[in-house]
Tab-separated table of C-alpha atoms in Angstrom:
chain	number	residue	atom	x	y	z
A	1	MET	CA	5.030	53.194	18.646
A	2	THR	CA	8.760	52.661	18.343
A	3	GLN	CA	10.359	50.546	15.659
A	4	ARG	CA	11.442	48.022	18.292
A	5	SER	CA	7.940	47.593	19.741
A	6	GLY	CA	6.542	47.273	16.211
A	7	LEU	CA	8.992	44.458	15.433
A	8	CYS	CA	8.131	42.781	18.734
A	9	LEU	CA	4.446	42.951	17.884
A	10	ILE	CA	5.032	41.424	14.431
A	11	PHE	CA	7.200	38.689	15.963
A	12	CYS	CA	4.494	37.875	18.523
A	13	GLU	CA	1.829	37.711	15.818
A	14	ILE	CA	3.983	35.342	13.748
A	15	LEU	CA	4.691	33.193	16.802
A	16	ILE	CA	1.018	32.952	17.774
A	17	THR	CA	-0.053	32.217	14.201
A	18	THR	CA	2.610	29.514	13.851
A	19	TRP	CA	1.564	27.886	17.132
A	20	PHE	CA	-2.106	28.012	16.192
A	21	VAL	CA	-1.570	26.451	12.753
A	22	SER	CA	0.715	23.718	14.095
A	23	HIS	CA	-1.740	22.955	16.913
A	24	ILE	CA	-4.661	22.661	14.499
A	25	LEU	CA	-2.722	20.403	12.143
A	26	THR	CA	-1.643	18.021	14.894
A	27	THR	CA	-4.934	17.521	16.748
A	28	ASN	CA	-6.893	14.295	16.388
A	29	ALA	CA	-9.874	16.156	15.009
A	30	PHE	CA	-7.874	16.844	11.875
A	31	ALA	CA	-5.944	13.584	11.742
A	32	SER	CA	-6.130	11.992	8.351
A	33	HIS	CA	-6.535	8.386	7.385
A	34	LYS	CA	-5.695	6.678	4.123
A	35	HIS	CA	-9.381	5.910	3.658
A	36	PRO	CA	-12.528	6.606	5.689
A	37	GLU	CA	-13.778	3.854	7.996
A	38	ARG	CA	-16.670	3.131	5.643
A	39	TYR	CA	-14.221	2.150	2.872
A	40	TYR	CA	-12.816	-0.656	5.032
A	41	GLN	CA	-16.270	-1.602	6.271
A	42	GLU	CA	-17.635	-2.003	2.723
A	43	LYS	CA	-14.596	-3.941	1.552
A	44	TRP	CA	-14.690	-6.328	4.510
A	45	CYS	CA	-18.468	-6.794	4.613
A	46	ASN	CA	-18.717	-7.477	0.879
A	47	SER	CA	-15.979	-10.112	1.090
A	48	ALA	CA	-17.713	-11.730	4.104
A	49	GLY	CA	-21.077	-11.831	2.352
A	50	GLY	CA	-22.712	-9.759	5.062
A	51	GLN	CA	-25.199	-6.905	5.123
A	52	MET	CA	-24.005	-3.405	5.987
A	53	GLU	CA	-25.649	-0.930	8.334
A	54	VAL	CA	-28.380	-3.261	9.582
A	55	VAL	CA	-30.623	-1.676	12.243
A	56	VAL	CA	-31.451	-4.108	15.054
A	57	ASN	CA	-33.262	-3.070	18.230
A	58	GLY	CA	-32.471	0.578	17.630
A	59	ILE	CA	-28.754	0.223	16.893
A	60	ARG	CA	-26.996	0.122	13.546
A	61	VAL	CA	-24.625	-2.832	13.152
A	62	ASP	CA	-21.692	-2.182	10.794
A	63	CYS	CA	-21.913	-5.633	9.215
A	64	LEU	CA	-24.172	-8.558	9.985
A	65	ASP	CA	-23.684	-12.040	8.564
A	66	ASP	CA	-25.070	-15.463	9.464
A	67	SER	CA	-22.955	-15.872	12.585
A	68	ARG	CA	-21.326	-12.519	13.467
A	69	ALA	CA	-22.194	-8.956	14.379
A	70	THR	CA	-19.163	-6.957	13.291
A	71	GLU	CA	-17.896	-3.536	14.335
A	72	HIS	CA	-15.165	-1.762	12.369
A	73	ASP	CA	-12.899	0.822	13.973
A	74	PHE	CA	-9.491	2.334	13.472
A	75	ALA	CA	-7.019	0.646	15.812
A	76	ASN	CA	-6.690	3.662	18.115
A	77	LYS	CA	-10.443	3.426	18.805
A	78	TYR	CA	-10.231	-0.149	20.083
A	79	ARG	CA	-11.979	0.724	23.370
A	80	GLU	CA	-15.103	1.979	21.631
A	81	GLY	CA	-14.912	-0.923	19.206
A	82	LEU	CA	-14.888	-3.563	21.940
A	83	ILE	CA	-17.969	-2.097	23.614
A	84	GLN	CA	-19.868	-1.721	20.344
A	85	ALA	CA	-19.063	-5.266	19.216
A	86	LEU	CA	-20.288	-6.636	22.542
A	87	GLU	CA	-23.487	-4.591	22.353
A	88	TYR	CA	-24.105	-5.739	18.766
A	89	SER	CA	-23.752	-9.321	19.973
A	90	MET	CA	-26.121	-8.788	22.889
A	91	ARG	CA	-28.762	-7.225	20.642
A	92	THR	CA	-28.499	-9.719	17.775
A	93	GLY	CA	-27.615	-12.984	19.504
A	94	LYS	CA	-24.659	-13.361	17.128
A	95	ARG	CA	-20.951	-13.640	17.899
A	96	ALA	CA	-19.209	-10.338	18.704
A	97	HIS	CA	-16.597	-9.525	16.096
A	98	LEU	CA	-14.285	-6.509	15.993
A	99	VAL	CA	-12.287	-5.583	12.908
A	100	LEU	CA	-9.483	-3.189	13.830
A	101	ILE	CA	-8.063	-1.148	10.969
A	102	GLN	CA	-4.269	-0.933	11.034
A	103	GLU	CA	-3.024	1.776	8.690
A	104	LYS	CA	0.518	2.036	10.007
A	105	PRO	CA	2.922	-0.189	11.977
A	106	GLY	CA	2.532	1.949	15.124
A	107	ASP	CA	-1.132	0.940	15.320
A	108	GLN	CA	-0.020	-2.514	16.484
A	109	ARG	CA	0.142	-1.236	20.081
A	110	TYR	CA	-3.616	-0.619	20.040
A	111	ILE	CA	-4.294	-4.074	18.652
A	112	ASP	CA	-2.132	-5.576	21.396
A	113	ARG	CA	-4.087	-3.615	24.020
A	114	ALA	CA	-7.424	-4.761	22.625
A	115	GLU	CA	-6.325	-8.395	22.720
A	116	LEU	CA	-4.916	-7.988	26.236
A	117	VAL	CA	-8.202	-6.553	27.560
A	118	ARG	CA	-10.224	-9.221	25.764
A	119	ASP	CA	-8.055	-12.029	27.117
A	120	TYR	CA	-7.814	-10.640	30.662
A	121	TYR	CA	-11.580	-10.352	31.031
A	122	ARG	CA	-12.317	-13.363	28.812
A	123	LEU	CA	-14.587	-11.244	26.637
A	124	PRO	CA	-16.540	-13.203	24.026
A	125	VAL	CA	-15.332	-11.133	21.076
A	126	ASP	CA	-13.203	-12.127	18.105
A	127	ILE	CA	-10.656	-9.553	16.955
A	128	GLU	CA	-9.462	-9.362	13.377
A	129	VAL	CA	-6.943	-6.945	11.884
A	130	MET	CA	-7.483	-5.317	8.511
A	131	ARG	CA	-4.563	-3.626	6.772
């Protein structure tokens, strides 16, 4: 192997390694949050006087109080949150309630989308933002 081809090989290995590391660090699977979802769920549910992780008809409701069945999700997961809140309501007979967790200002776009979908389809779900 010539010196030039050896340098090319080293350069290619560095390039591939750099791409791989940067790709891993920027994927959603490795995205970090200030706190886990459960932290926000506990904080909110305790302040609302509800019960956490209540199993009703085979599903686990994040927080159940006298009038609401509440789902907690990070703002970028608003789609899943809307569906879960509506299912909790259907299964419990209580008002659907979605708490969206906003950790940074850019999350506002997801909150706006959730409210737009709710309003457009007149979905019976209350949306609250937790910061």
